[in-house]
Each structure stands twice: as structure tokens, then as C-alpha cells.
Coordinates of C-alpha atoms in Angstrom, one line a residue:
Chain B
M1 CA 1.7 123.4 37.9
I2 CA -1.6 124.1 39.3
G3 CA -2.8 125.0 35.8
N4 CA -1.6 121.7 34.5
K5 CA -3.0 120.1 37.5
N6 CA -6.3 121.8 36.8
K7 CA -6.1 120.8 33.2
F8 CA -5.4 117.3 34.3
V9 CA -8.2 117.3 36.7
S10 CA -10.7 118.8 34.3
R11 CA -9.6 116.3 31.7
E12 CA -10.2 113.5 34.3
I13 CA -13.6 114.9 35.1
E14 CA -14.3 115.3 31.5
E15 CA -13.4 111.7 31.0
D16 CA -15.6 110.6 33.9
L17 CA -18.4 112.7 32.7
R18 CA -18.2 111.2 29.2
N19 CA -18.1 107.8 30.7
L20 CA -21.1 108.6 32.8
E21 CA -22.9 109.9 29.8
R22 CA -22.1 106.8 27.8
Y23 CA -23.2 104.8 30.7
I24 CA -26.5 106.5 30.9
E25 CA -26.9 106.4 27.2
E26 CA -26.2 102.7 27.1
L27 CA -28.4 102.1 30.1
S28 CA -31.1 104.1 28.5
V29 CA -31.1 101.7 25.6
F30 CA -32.3 99.0 27.9
L31 CA -34.7 101.3 29.7
P32 CA -38.2 100.1 28.8
L33 CA -39.5 103.6 29.3
S34 CA -39.6 105.8 26.2
V35 CA -37.9 109.1 26.9
Y36 CA -37.5 112.2 24.8
T37 CA -35.1 114.9 26.0
V38 CA -36.2 118.4 24.9
N39 CA -34.5 121.8 25.3
P40 CA -36.3 124.7 26.9
S41 CA -37.9 125.6 23.5
N42 CA -39.4 122.1 23.5
I43 CA -37.3 120.9 20.6
I44 CA -36.4 117.3 20.9
V45 CA -32.7 116.9 21.4
D46 CA -32.5 113.2 22.3
T47 CA -34.5 110.0 22.1
N48 CA -33.9 106.5 23.3
K49 CA -34.5 103.0 21.9
A50 CA -37.8 102.4 23.7
A51 CA -39.1 105.7 22.2
I52 CA -38.0 104.8 18.7
D53 CA -39.6 101.3 19.0
L54 CA -42.8 102.9 20.4
T55 CA -43.2 105.8 18.0
G56 CA -41.4 104.6 14.9
Y57 CA -39.6 108.0 14.5
D58 CA -35.9 107.4 14.2
E59 CA -33.3 109.6 15.8
D60 CA -32.4 111.5 12.6
F61 CA -36.1 112.4 11.9
I62 CA -37.2 113.3 15.3
I63 CA -34.3 115.2 16.7
G64 CA -34.9 118.9 16.1
K65 CA -38.7 118.5 15.9
E66 CA -41.0 120.0 18.4
I67 CA -42.4 117.6 21.1
V68 CA -45.9 118.7 20.2
L69 CA -45.6 116.8 17.0
L70 CA -45.9 113.5 18.9
F71 CA -49.3 114.0 20.4
K72 CA -52.8 114.2 19.0
D73 CA -54.1 116.8 21.4
K74 CA -51.9 119.8 20.9
E75 CA -53.7 121.9 23.5
K76 CA -53.2 119.2 26.2
T77 CA -49.5 119.1 25.2
E78 CA -49.2 122.9 25.6
E79 CA -50.9 122.6 28.9
C80 CA -48.4 120.0 30.1
I81 CA -45.6 122.3 29.0
N82 CA -47.0 125.2 30.9
Q83 CA -47.7 123.1 34.0
V84 CA -44.3 121.5 34.3
L85 CA -42.8 125.0 34.5
E86 CA -44.7 125.6 37.6
K87 CA -44.6 122.2 39.2
D88 CA -41.3 120.8 38.0
L89 CA -43.1 117.4 37.5
I90 CA -46.3 116.2 36.1
K91 CA -47.2 112.6 36.3
N92 CA -49.4 110.1 34.4
Q93 CA -51.1 112.4 31.9
E94 CA -53.2 110.2 29.6
M95 CA -52.5 111.3 26.1
V96 CA -52.7 109.9 22.6
L97 CA -49.5 109.4 20.7
I98 CA -49.4 109.6 16.9
T99 CA -46.8 107.2 15.5
Y100 CA -44.8 107.5 12.4
D101 CA -47.4 105.1 10.8
K102 CA -50.1 107.5 11.9
K103 CA -51.4 105.0 14.5
E104 CA -52.9 106.3 17.6
I105 CA -51.6 104.8 20.8
P106 CA -52.8 105.7 24.3
V107 CA -49.9 106.6 26.5
N108 CA -49.2 107.7 29.9
V109 CA -47.0 110.8 29.9
S110 CA -44.8 112.1 32.7
V111 CA -42.8 115.3 32.2
S112 CA -39.9 116.5 34.5
V113 CA -37.7 119.5 34.4
R114 CA -33.9 119.2 33.6
K115 CA -31.8 121.7 35.6
D116 CA -28.2 122.4 35.7
G117 CA -26.1 122.8 38.9
K118 CA -27.2 126.4 39.2
N119 CA -30.9 125.4 39.1
N120 CA -31.4 126.8 35.6
V121 CA -33.9 125.0 33.5
I122 CA -32.0 123.4 30.7
G123 CA -34.8 121.4 29.3
Y124 CA -37.3 118.6 30.0
F125 CA -37.7 114.8 29.9
W126 CA -40.8 113.5 28.3
A127 CA -41.4 109.9 29.3
M128 CA -44.1 107.8 27.8
S129 CA -45.4 104.3 28.5
D130 CA -47.8 102.4 26.2
I131 CA -51.0 101.9 28.0
S132 CA -52.9 100.5 25.1
E133 CA -52.9 97.0 26.7
S134 CA -53.8 98.3 30.1
K135 CA -56.2 100.7 28.4
K136 CA -57.7 97.8 26.5
F137 CA -57.9 95.8 29.7
Q138 CA -59.4 98.8 31.4
E139 CA -61.8 99.3 28.6
S140 CA -62.8 95.7 28.6
L141 CA -63.0 96.0 32.3
E142 CA -65.1 99.1 32.0
K143 CA -67.1 97.4 29.3
E144 CA -67.6 94.4 31.5
V145 CA -68.6 96.6 34.3
E146 CA -70.8 98.5 32.0
E147 CA -72.3 95.2 30.7
R148 CA -72.6 94.0 34.2
T149 CA -74.2 97.2 35.2
A150 CA -76.5 96.9 32.3
D151 CA -77.3 93.4 33.3
L152 CA -77.9 94.5 36.8
E153 CA -80.0 97.3 35.5
K154 CA -82.0 94.9 33.5
A155 CA -82.3 92.5 36.4
K156 CA -83.4 95.4 38.5
V157 CA -86.0 96.5 35.9
A158 CA -87.1 92.9 35.7
L159 CA -87.3 92.6 39.4
I160 CA -89.3 95.8 39.6
N161 CA -91.5 94.5 36.9
M162 CA -91.9 91.3 38.7
L163 CA -92.7 93.1 41.8
E164 CA -95.2 95.2 39.9
D165 CA -96.6 92.1 38.3
S166 CA -97.0 90.3 41.5
Q167 CA -98.6 93.4 42.9
E168 CA -100.8 93.5 39.9
S169 CA -101.6 89.8 40.1
K170 CA -102.2 90.2 43.7
E171 CA -104.6 93.0 43.0
K172 CA -106.2 90.8 40.3
V173 CA -106.6 87.9 42.7
E174 CA -108.1 90.3 45.1
E175 CA -110.4 91.7 42.5
E176 CA -111.4 88.2 41.4
K177 CA -112.0 87.2 44.9
N178 CA -114.2 90.3 45.4
K179 CA -116.0 89.6 42.2
T180 CA -116.6 86.0 43.2
R181 CA -117.7 87.0 46.6
A182 CA -120.0 89.6 45.1
A183 CA -121.4 87.1 42.7
L184 CA -121.8 84.5 45.4
T185 CA -123.4 86.8 47.8
S186 CA -125.9 88.3 45.4
I187 CA -126.9 84.9 43.9
T188 CA -130.4 83.9 44.9
D189 CA -129.5 80.3 45.5
S190 CA -128.1 79.4 48.9
L191 CA -124.4 78.6 48.9
I192 CA -122.0 77.2 51.4
V193 CA -118.4 77.0 50.3
F194 CA -115.9 74.6 51.9
D195 CA -112.2 74.4 51.6
K196 CA -110.4 71.1 51.0
D197 CA -110.6 70.2 54.6
K198 CA -114.3 70.7 54.4
R199 CA -114.2 73.8 56.6
I200 CA -116.6 76.6 55.8
T201 CA -115.1 79.5 54.0
L202 CA -118.1 81.3 52.8
I203 CA -121.9 81.4 53.4
N204 CA -123.9 83.7 51.2
P205 CA -126.7 85.8 52.7
D206 CA -129.4 83.6 51.2
A207 CA -127.9 80.5 52.9
E208 CA -127.7 82.5 56.2
K209 CA -131.4 83.3 55.9
R210 CA -132.5 79.8 54.9
L211 CA -130.3 78.0 57.4
K212 CA -130.7 80.6 60.2
I213 CA -127.0 80.9 60.8
K214 CA -124.5 83.8 60.7
E215 CA -121.4 83.5 58.5
E216 CA -119.2 85.0 61.2
N217 CA -120.2 82.2 63.6
V218 CA -119.5 79.3 61.3
L219 CA -116.4 80.3 59.3
G220 CA -113.6 77.8 59.6
K221 CA -115.9 75.2 61.1
K222 CA -116.9 71.9 59.8
I223 CA -120.6 71.2 59.1
E224 CA -120.5 68.5 61.8
E225 CA -119.7 71.2 64.4
I226 CA -122.8 73.3 63.7
L227 CA -125.5 70.6 63.7
N228 CA -127.1 72.3 66.7
S229 CA -128.7 74.6 64.1
P230 CA -131.9 72.7 63.2
N231 CA -131.9 73.7 59.5
V232 CA -128.2 72.8 59.1
K233 CA -129.0 69.4 60.6
K234 CA -131.9 68.9 58.1
L235 CA -129.6 69.8 55.3
Y236 CA -126.9 67.5 56.6
E237 CA -129.4 64.7 56.8
A238 CA -130.8 65.4 53.3
L239 CA -127.2 65.0 52.1
D240 CA -127.0 61.5 53.7
K241 CA -124.6 63.0 56.3
K242 CA -121.7 63.7 54.0
I243 CA -120.4 66.4 51.8
E244 CA -119.4 64.5 48.7
W245 CA -119.7 65.0 45.1
T246 CA -122.0 62.3 43.9
G247 CA -123.6 64.1 40.9
Q248 CA -126.8 63.4 42.7
K249 CA -129.7 65.9 43.3
Y250 CA -130.8 65.9 46.9
E251 CA -134.2 67.1 48.1
L252 CA -134.6 69.3 51.2
I253 CA -137.7 70.6 52.8
L254 CA -137.4 73.4 55.3
E255 CA -140.5 74.5 57.3
E256 CA -139.8 77.9 58.7
P257 CA -142.1 79.8 58.6
L258 CA -143.6 78.3 55.5
K259 CA -142.8 75.0 53.8
R260 CA -140.1 75.5 51.2
F261 CA -138.6 73.0 48.8
F262 CA -135.0 72.8 47.7
D263 CA -133.0 70.9 45.2
V264 CA -129.6 70.5 46.7
F265 CA -126.4 69.9 44.8
V266 CA -122.8 69.3 46.0
T267 CA -120.2 70.5 43.5
P268 CA -116.4 70.2 43.8
I269 CA -114.2 73.3 43.2
S270 CA -111.2 72.2 41.2
S271 CA -107.9 73.8 40.4
G272 CA -106.4 71.7 37.6
K273 CA -106.7 68.2 38.8
N274 CA -107.0 69.0 42.4
V275 CA -110.1 69.4 44.3
I276 CA -109.6 72.4 46.5
G277 CA -113.1 72.6 48.0
M278 CA -116.8 71.9 47.8
I279 CA -119.9 74.0 47.3
I280 CA -123.3 73.1 48.6
I281 CA -126.0 74.8 46.4
M282 CA -129.5 74.9 47.6
H283 CA -131.9 75.9 44.8
D284 CA -135.3 77.0 46.0
I285 CA -138.0 75.2 43.9
T286 CA -141.0 76.1 46.0
R287 CA -142.3 78.5 43.4
D288 CA -141.6 76.2 40.5
K289 CA -143.5 73.5 42.4
E290 CA -146.4 75.9 43.1
I291 CA -146.6 77.1 39.5
S292 CA -146.4 73.6 38.2
R293 CA -149.2 72.6 40.6
M294 CA -151.3 75.6 39.6
K295 CA -150.8 74.9 36.0
T296 CA -151.8 71.3 36.4
E297 CA -154.7 72.3 38.5
F298 CA -155.8 74.9 36.0
V299 CA -155.7 72.4 33.1
S300 CA -157.5 69.9 35.2
I301 CA -160.3 72.3 36.1
A302 CA -160.5 73.8 32.6
A303 CA -160.7 70.4 31.1
H304 CA -163.3 69.3 33.5
Q305 CA -165.4 72.4 33.0
L306 CA -165.2 71.9 29.3
R307 CA -166.4 68.4 29.5
T308 CA -169.9 69.4 30.6
P309 CA -170.8 71.5 27.6
L310 CA -169.1 69.0 25.3
S311 CA -171.2 66.3 26.8
A312 CA -174.3 68.5 26.2
I313 CA -173.4 69.0 22.6
K314 CA -172.7 65.4 22.1
W315 CA -175.9 64.2 23.6
S316 CA -178.0 66.8 21.8
L317 CA -176.5 66.0 18.4
N318 CA -176.9 62.3 19.1
M319 CA -180.5 62.6 19.8
V320 CA -181.2 64.8 16.8
L321 CA -179.2 62.4 14.6
E322 CA -181.1 59.4 15.9
G323 CA -184.4 61.1 15.1
D324 CA -185.5 61.3 18.7
V325 CA -186.7 64.9 18.2
G326 CA -188.3 64.5 14.7
R327 CA -187.3 63.9 11.2
I328 CA -184.4 65.7 9.6
S329 CA -183.2 65.9 6.0
P330 CA -180.2 63.9 4.7
E331 CA -178.3 67.2 4.2
Q332 CA -179.0 68.1 7.8
I333 CA -177.9 64.7 8.9
E334 CA -174.6 65.0 7.0
L335 CA -173.8 68.4 8.5
L336 CA -174.7 67.3 12.0
R337 CA -172.6 64.2 11.7
K338 CA -169.5 66.3 10.8
T339 CA -170.3 68.5 13.8
Y340 CA -170.6 65.4 16.0
Q341 CA -167.2 64.2 14.8
S342 CA -165.6 67.6 15.5
N343 CA -167.0 67.4 19.0
E344 CA -165.7 63.9 19.4
R345 CA -162.2 65.2 18.5
M346 CA -162.5 68.0 21.0
I347 CA -163.5 65.5 23.7
F348 CA -160.5 63.4 22.7
L349 CA -158.1 66.4 23.1
I350 CA -159.6 67.3 26.4
N351 CA -159.2 63.8 27.6
D352 CA -155.5 63.9 26.5
L353 CA -155.0 67.1 28.5
L354 CA -156.7 65.6 31.5
N355 CA -154.5 62.5 31.3
V356 CA -151.4 64.6 31.1
S357 CA -152.4 66.7 34.1
R358 CA -153.1 63.5 36.0
I359 CA -149.8 62.1 35.1
E360 CA -148.2 65.3 36.3
E361 CA -150.2 65.4 39.5
G362 CA -149.1 61.8 40.1
R363 CA -152.8 60.9 40.1
F364 CA -152.7 58.6 37.1
V365 CA -153.5 55.7 39.3
Y366 CA -153.8 52.3 37.9
S367 CA -156.3 49.7 38.7
Q368 CA -154.4 46.7 37.5
D369 CA -156.2 43.5 36.7
S370 CA -155.3 40.4 34.8
H371 CA -156.1 40.9 31.1
S372 CA -155.4 39.4 27.7
I373 CA -153.4 41.8 25.5
E374 CA -155.0 40.2 22.5
E375 CA -158.5 41.3 23.7
I376 CA -157.3 44.8 24.4
I377 CA -155.9 45.0 20.8
K378 CA -159.0 43.6 19.2
E379 CA -161.3 46.0 21.1
T380 CA -159.1 49.0 20.2
M381 CA -158.9 48.0 16.5
E382 CA -162.7 48.2 16.5
V383 CA -162.6 51.8 17.8
S384 CA -160.1 52.7 15.1
R385 CA -162.1 51.1 12.4
G386 CA -164.0 54.2 11.5
L387 CA -160.8 56.2 11.0
S388 CA -159.0 53.5 9.1
N389 CA -162.0 53.2 6.7
E390 CA -162.1 56.9 6.2
K391 CA -158.4 57.1 5.4
K392 CA -158.4 53.8 3.4
I393 CA -155.7 52.2 5.5
K394 CA -155.7 48.5 6.2
I395 CA -155.2 47.3 9.8
I396 CA -153.8 43.9 10.2
F397 CA -153.5 42.0 13.4
E398 CA -151.0 39.1 13.1
K399 CA -152.4 37.0 15.8
P400 CA -149.9 34.9 17.7
K401 CA -150.3 31.1 17.1
E402 CA -149.8 30.1 20.7
E403 CA -151.7 31.5 23.6
L404 CA -150.2 34.6 25.1
P405 CA -149.5 34.9 28.9
K406 CA -151.8 37.2 30.8
I407 CA -150.6 40.6 31.9
K408 CA -151.6 42.6 34.9
V409 CA -152.5 46.0 33.5
D410 CA -154.9 48.9 33.7
K411 CA -157.0 47.8 30.7
E412 CA -158.3 51.3 29.9
K413 CA -154.9 52.9 30.0
I414 CA -153.2 50.2 27.8
G415 CA -156.2 50.6 25.5
I416 CA -155.2 54.3 25.2
V417 CA -151.6 53.3 24.3
V418 CA -152.6 50.9 21.6
Q419 CA -155.2 53.3 20.2
N420 CA -152.8 56.2 20.1
L421 CA -150.2 54.1 18.3
I422 CA -152.8 52.6 15.8
D423 CA -154.3 56.1 15.2
N424 CA -150.9 57.6 14.5
G425 CA -150.2 54.7 12.2
I426 CA -153.4 55.5 10.3
R427 CA -153.2 59.3 10.4
F428 CA -149.6 59.6 9.2
N429 CA -149.8 56.8 6.6
K430 CA -150.0 57.0 2.8
V431 CA -153.1 56.3 0.8
G432 CA -153.5 52.5 0.6
G433 CA -151.1 52.0 3.4
M434 CA -151.0 49.5 6.2
V435 CA -150.8 49.3 9.9
T436 CA -149.7 45.9 11.2
I437 CA -150.0 44.9 14.8
S438 CA -148.1 41.9 16.1
V439 CA -147.4 40.4 19.5
K440 CA -144.7 38.2 20.8
Y441 CA -143.2 37.4 24.3
D442 CA -140.3 36.0 26.1
K443 CA -139.8 35.0 29.7
L444 CA -140.3 38.5 31.1
Y445 CA -142.2 40.6 28.7
V446 CA -145.0 40.7 26.2
Y447 CA -143.9 42.8 23.1
V448 CA -146.5 44.7 21.2
T449 CA -145.4 46.0 17.8
I450 CA -147.3 48.4 15.7
K451 CA -145.8 49.0 12.3
D452 CA -147.0 51.5 9.7
T453 CA -146.1 52.3 6.1
G454 CA -146.3 56.0 6.7
V455 CA -144.2 59.2 6.4
G456 CA -141.7 58.3 9.1
I457 CA -140.2 60.5 11.8
P458 CA -137.6 63.0 10.6
D459 CA -134.1 62.0 12.0
L460 CA -133.7 65.4 13.7
E461 CA -136.9 65.1 15.6
Q462 CA -136.7 61.5 16.7
E463 CA -135.3 62.4 20.1
R464 CA -138.2 64.6 21.0
I465 CA -141.2 62.6 20.0
F466 CA -142.0 61.5 23.5
T467 CA -142.0 65.0 24.8
K468 CA -145.1 66.8 25.7
F469 CA -146.8 69.0 23.0
F470 CA -144.2 67.8 20.5
R471 CA -145.4 67.3 16.9
A472 CA -143.0 66.5 14.1
N473 CA -142.7 68.8 11.2
N474 CA -144.0 66.5 8.5
V475 CA -146.9 65.5 10.8
V476 CA -148.1 69.0 11.4
K477 CA -148.5 69.4 7.7
L478 CA -150.6 66.2 7.4
D479 CA -152.8 66.6 10.4
V480 CA -153.4 69.9 12.1
E481 CA -155.5 68.6 14.9
G482 CA -153.2 66.6 17.1
S483 CA -152.5 67.6 20.6
G484 CA -148.9 66.5 20.6
L485 CA -149.7 64.6 23.8
G486 CA -150.4 61.1 22.6
L487 CA -146.9 59.6 22.7
F488 CA -146.1 61.4 26.0
I489 CA -149.1 59.8 27.5
C490 CA -148.2 56.4 26.0
K491 CA -144.7 56.5 27.4
N492 CA -146.0 57.4 30.8
I493 CA -148.6 54.7 30.8
V494 CA -146.1 52.0 29.6
E495 CA -143.4 53.0 32.0
A496 CA -145.9 53.1 34.9
H497 CA -146.6 49.5 34.1
G498 CA -142.9 48.7 34.3
G499 CA -142.5 48.4 30.5
K500 CA -140.6 50.3 27.9
I501 CA -141.5 51.9 24.6
W502 CA -139.3 52.6 21.6
F503 CA -139.4 53.0 17.8
E504 CA -137.6 52.6 14.6
S505 CA -138.3 54.9 11.8
E506 CA -137.3 55.6 8.2
K507 CA -138.4 58.6 6.4
N508 CA -141.1 57.9 3.9
K509 CA -140.9 54.2 4.6
G510 CA -142.7 54.0 7.9
T511 CA -142.3 53.7 11.7
T512 CA -142.4 50.7 14.0
F513 CA -143.3 51.3 17.6
T514 CA -142.8 48.5 20.1
F515 CA -143.8 48.5 23.8
T516 CA -143.3 45.9 26.4
L517 CA -145.4 44.9 29.4
P518 CA -144.2 42.6 32.2
I519 CA -145.7 39.2 32.3
E520 CA -147.8 38.5 35.4
K521 CA -145.9 36.3 37.8
Chain X
M1 CA -198.1 51.7 29.7
K2 CA -195.8 48.7 29.4
N3 CA -193.1 50.4 31.5
M4 CA -194.1 52.6 34.5
K5 CA -190.8 52.2 36.4
K6 CA -189.9 55.4 38.2
I7 CA -186.5 56.9 37.6
L8 CA -184.9 59.8 39.5
I9 CA -182.3 61.9 37.7
I10 CA -180.1 64.0 40.0
E11 CA -178.1 66.3 37.7
D12 CA -177.3 70.0 38.0
E13 CA -176.6 70.7 34.4
E14 CA -180.0 71.6 33.0
I15 CA -179.4 70.7 29.4
L16 CA -178.1 67.2 30.3
L17 CA -181.0 66.7 32.6
D18 CA -183.4 67.7 29.9
L19 CA -181.9 65.5 27.3
I20 CA -181.9 62.3 29.5
Q21 CA -185.3 63.1 30.7
R22 CA -186.6 63.3 27.1
R23 CA -184.9 60.1 26.1
L24 CA -186.2 58.2 29.1
L25 CA -189.7 59.6 28.6
Q26 CA -189.6 58.3 25.1
E27 CA -188.8 54.9 26.4
G28 CA -191.9 55.1 28.6
Y29 CA -190.4 55.6 32.0
Q30 CA -191.7 57.8 34.7
V31 CA -189.1 60.4 35.3
I32 CA -188.5 62.7 38.3
V33 CA -185.7 65.2 38.3
A34 CA -183.6 67.1 40.9
K35 CA -181.0 69.8 40.2
D36 CA -178.9 69.2 43.3
G37 CA -178.1 66.6 45.8
E38 CA -180.3 68.1 48.5
E39 CA -183.3 68.2 46.3
G40 CA -182.4 64.7 45.1
L41 CA -182.2 63.2 48.6
R42 CA -185.6 64.8 49.5
K43 CA -187.3 63.5 46.3
L44 CA -185.9 60.0 46.6
K45 CA -187.3 59.8 50.1
E46 CA -190.7 61.0 48.9
E47 CA -190.9 59.1 45.6
K48 CA -189.0 55.9 46.3
P49 CA -187.8 55.6 42.7
D50 CA -186.8 52.3 41.1
L51 CA -183.5 53.6 39.9
I52 CA -181.4 56.7 40.3
L53 CA -179.1 58.4 37.8
L54 CA -176.7 60.4 39.9
D55 CA -174.2 63.1 39.1
I56 CA -171.2 63.5 41.4
I57 CA -170.2 67.1 41.4
M58 CA -173.2 69.3 42.2
P59 CA -174.1 72.3 44.4
K60 CA -175.3 72.0 48.0
M61 CA -174.8 68.3 48.1
G62 CA -172.6 66.1 45.9
G63 CA -173.3 62.6 44.6
F64 CA -171.1 60.9 47.2
E65 CA -172.9 62.6 50.1
V66 CA -176.3 61.5 48.6
M67 CA -175.0 57.9 48.5
E68 CA -173.7 58.1 52.0
E69 CA -177.1 59.4 53.2
M70 CA -178.9 56.6 51.3
N71 CA -176.6 54.0 52.9
K72 CA -177.8 55.0 56.3
D73 CA -181.4 53.9 55.4
K74 CA -181.9 50.2 54.8
D75 CA -184.7 50.8 52.3
L76 CA -183.0 53.5 50.3
K77 CA -179.8 51.5 50.3
K78 CA -181.5 49.0 48.0
I79 CA -182.3 51.4 45.2
P80 CA -179.8 50.8 42.3
I81 CA -177.7 53.8 41.3
I82 CA -176.0 54.6 38.0
I83 CA -173.5 57.4 38.2
I84 CA -173.3 59.8 35.4
S85 CA -170.2 61.8 35.9
N86 CA -167.7 64.1 34.1
S87 CA -164.7 62.1 35.2
G88 CA -164.0 58.6 36.0
Q89 CA -160.9 58.5 38.2
P90 CA -159.9 55.3 39.9
V91 CA -160.2 56.9 43.3
E92 CA -163.7 58.0 42.7
L93 CA -164.7 54.7 41.1
S94 CA -163.4 52.7 44.0
R95 CA -165.2 54.9 46.5
A96 CA -168.4 54.7 44.5
K97 CA -168.1 50.9 44.3
E98 CA -167.8 50.7 48.1
L99 CA -171.0 52.8 48.3
G100 CA -172.7 50.1 46.2
I101 CA -173.2 51.7 42.8
K102 CA -174.4 49.6 39.9
D103 CA -172.7 51.3 37.0
W104 CA -170.6 54.4 36.2
L105 CA -171.0 56.3 33.0
I106 CA -168.6 59.1 31.9
K107 CA -170.8 61.6 30.2
T108 CA -168.4 62.4 27.3
D109 CA -168.0 58.7 26.5
F110 CA -171.7 57.9 26.3
S111 CA -174.8 59.1 24.5
P112 CA -178.3 59.3 26.0
S113 CA -179.1 56.0 24.2
D114 CA -176.3 54.3 26.0
V115 CA -177.7 55.6 29.2
V116 CA -181.1 54.2 28.3
E117 CA -179.5 50.9 27.6
K118 CA -177.8 50.8 31.0
V119 CA -181.0 51.7 32.7
K120 CA -182.9 48.9 30.9
K121 CA -180.2 46.5 31.8
Q122 CA -180.5 47.4 35.5
L123 CA -184.3 47.3 35.6
N124 CA -184.8 44.0 33.8

């Protein structure tokens, strides 16, 4: 009975067991985890649906194959096999699965030991889950992190660069500042630099010396606050008590210990369109003045000294020529006449030089009286007659029909102007040419026009013809003797009378000079 | 002689002095010369000339000082003066006019004959 009973029981258990197995099997179909069951020799004995779906190896193919076959890294597989023997369970080993289609899929592998009731190892479960998605996610995450890191790295580098740049530009600014300061302090002009609020930011050593102030005592102050220093006060007064850019040149005289003359300029410091400060520049012109004075004085003295021997020559020749000291041959007369003319020319040049030095000394004083311009022109024409005959140039005076108003002039000086213009007209004319003088007037001025048919003034040189010692190129070739002072003197004389002088010229056609003189009121 | 008028030339430049002297002698004038202002002043006091030709810039005593001295004496003041000078600046001219000169000649602008002419004009 018992045997039967046992038989019965075992059959029942067998039945239960089978049911359980089927249950597990059926359950395992729904299990999302891919599982391979292997025997102790690592031969696959079972698989499930998830595993077939994942790997593509069907049951018929895979059962009986070694588990190693599934994985790319054989060594790692062996390692897992060895480890699981010791630990019973290894979890989440990242491995690469090779599918039936030879695709490689990253998987997470866990291995656990199968034991029977007597704790004997009867095999292993290999469970795998596809981590390609999460791997991708992770990779993208990693990539993103990497990218972010790279960005950050870049940003960091950029930041460092920026810091370095700003350090560099700071150094540059510092360097520029030092350079500027060095330049400003070593400059021989006196400089005072103000910020936009007109507070002093720099005074160079020359200014310290001239103004008798110390930079450290005045920095940050306005000029109005330091007027107790006498020289600063003088400067302030010279600038009409303001520090403004007017484009004007101011004059300053300081008297300690010797009299010194300065040209003073006020210049804005701009940054873009903004004025960020002002500079007062004091340029010492004492030496220039002295040199100029000495030069003028030298010319004056030299010219004066030259006049005495020139007079002696003139007088001697004159007496010899007039037969005062006995008869001379026609040949001798001819030679002496030429000598006399050369001497006259020399006297003329010396007179020019003297006139210029007087103009520059401000001593070209005029004794102005009422005169008729017509008379002055007629008298001057007489003086120029010799030259015009010699050069075969006709001088024509187109006399005005009506009577001209009187003008208040220095007769001798206006005579110089007319003579210079007529002589130029003759000298730089062509053979058979003409010099025409005409006069007209309006309410304010008398206009004297002297027109020639000569070589004209080259375009490029027209600007300079009233400058001292200037002689146009074409003129130098025609006449080597001119002083280049005539027109300079003319301009000064005319302007000193309150008139103007100008010209129109066409090359090889001729030049027309016109000057005006105010009508006596 | 038709013309025995006495002329004093005060001029430091010897050659100019010589030339004018010759020219005036030719014209029949009696000529006295002085080479500086001091000598000139002394001689004009002694000789009482009819006319003086006077230079301005001279050693010891210049032309202006000579004129100033002459102006202090009512007789000497009357003697006509013609200036013969190197320059002819307005300031100098006006000062000379105040001191009563008759004429002013700039040496480089005139010849001895012009001087003679001016002298004749003054003395006639």
C-alpha cells in the first residue's frame, strides 16, 4: 500500500512539478529578460522568447552550443564563467552580444548559479538586457557632457585669453600712458593737461619751471584755484580768463628773471567725438624773436654800411662822366656808364633790403598826405622810361576822363609800389610788348591796374609770388638780378595803407596786377 | 669871383667830402670842411658859413646834436642846413624838420650835381 501510496504521491509530485515547469516556461515567454540556461559545461540547454527575439538564434540552433558563442569578447565571457563559480552571482557586466545577423548589441549580462536541493551546481542562468538604447542615451549624454565640457573648456580658454588680453591691454594702456608722459615731460614746450572737468592732470617740468609751480601741489585743481601763483595768473589773463579751444594764438610775456615771450595755444583732447580734456601749450618764442631781431638789425646795419661806399662810387662816376675832372674818351664814357648802371642796380637792391628790414622791424612808418595817384603814376613812369626804352617796351597810361578823388598816402612808398609793378611789367615782357596802366574808382577805393603782355606767372608758383625772396622760375631765366623782394614790399606797403593787391596771370599772355587804396574821407 | 658864399661841409666819409668839395669849388664857392660833428660845430662858430651841408651819423658828435647846439644860439640858428644822409627815415626826417633844416638829401639818390643845385636854390 505504502508503495502504491508512494507511487501515487510521486506521481502527484511529478504532476505538480511538470505543471510548475510549464508554468515557468509559459511565464518565461512573457519575461522581457532574455535568459539562457546552460549546464555546468556551459552548453546552452534552454532559451526563452525574449532571448530568441534579441539574438535571432532560434531554439534548434542555439541549444547545444557553448554560451561563449554569443559574446564578442571571449575572454570576458570566460572571466564571467570563472567568477560566477566563486560568487554564485555576478551582476550587470557590460558585454557585446553578436546576433545571428552578426549585429553587435551592447547588453547588460547577469549570471547566476543553478543548484539542486543538495547544493550541487547543475548549471547557470545567463540573463541579458539590451542596453543599446540606454547606451545610446548614455553615449549621447556622455557626448553632450563631452561637448559641454569642450564648450566649457573653450569658454575657459576664451576667458583666460580675455583675462590675458585685458591684462595685455592694461599693460599697453599703462605703456602708452608712460610713453605719453615721457613725451610730455621731455618736451621743451610748457604743457598743462586738464581733464574734462578742467582739472589739472599733468604739468610737465618745463611748465613747472616757467609758471613756478609744482605738479604735486596743483594736480586735481582748477586753474582758478591756483591764481595766487603770479605767472599762472598772467597765463590765465593772457587766455582771456578761460580755457577754451578757440583756435586762437595767445601771447604771453613772463618776466622772471628775464623777459620771455610765449605763443600760447589751447587744444582739445578728443576721444572719438567727445572732448575728454584740454591742453595748454606754451611755446617759447623768445629766441625766435631775438634771432629775427638780430637778423633784421644785421641786414639794416649791413645795408646802411654798404650805402656809404655805394654813394662814393656813384658820386665819383657821376663827376667823371660829367667831365668835372677832365675830358674822357667815348669808350671810357661807355664803360663808366655801364659801371654807373650796375652801381645803381646795387643801390636799388640795398634799398629793397632796407625796406624789408624796416617792414619787419615795424618801422616802415608812413607820412601820409593827400596826393593825386595820377601824379604819382606819371612821375614813376618817367623813372621807368630808361628801362622801357632799353627793353623796347611801350608804356601806356590810360588816363581817366574824370578827375580822380585824392588819396591819403605816403607818396614815396606808393611810388615804390607803382615802380615795382611797372618795372616787372617791362622786365618780364616780350620784345615789342606793352605795359598798360589804368585807374578807376568806386565809393571806397581807387583801383590801379598795371597790365603787361609778358611771360606770365607759372600756375604752380602763383601762390608764392608775394613771399620774400621768391622769384618765379621763368623769371629767374630772364633776369638774374632781381632781389625777389619787390612784390613782398608792394604787398606790405599796399596793406599798410588799408588796400589790397592781387593779380591775374596767364602763361605767355601776360599778368595784370591790381591794387586798391582807400579814398580819403 | 662872382660867388664867394661860404659853405661848411660836415661829413666823416673822406671821399664824399672830397667829391662835394671839388664840385662846390668848381662852382666858385668858398668851402670849409669838417670830419666830425665836434670839429664842425667849432668851425661853424669860427667861420659863420652861409650854408651847412651836414651828415647825420658821425663820430664824436652826430648831425642832430650839431643842430641842437646851433638851435641854442640865435645867430647860428639862422644858418640854413641841408642834410646829406645815408638814410631818410620818417622819424629822422620829422625830427630834422623840427630842428629847422632846409632840405634833406639821401646820398645814394643824388649826385654831387644835385647837391650843387640844392645849394644854389638855398643861397639865391
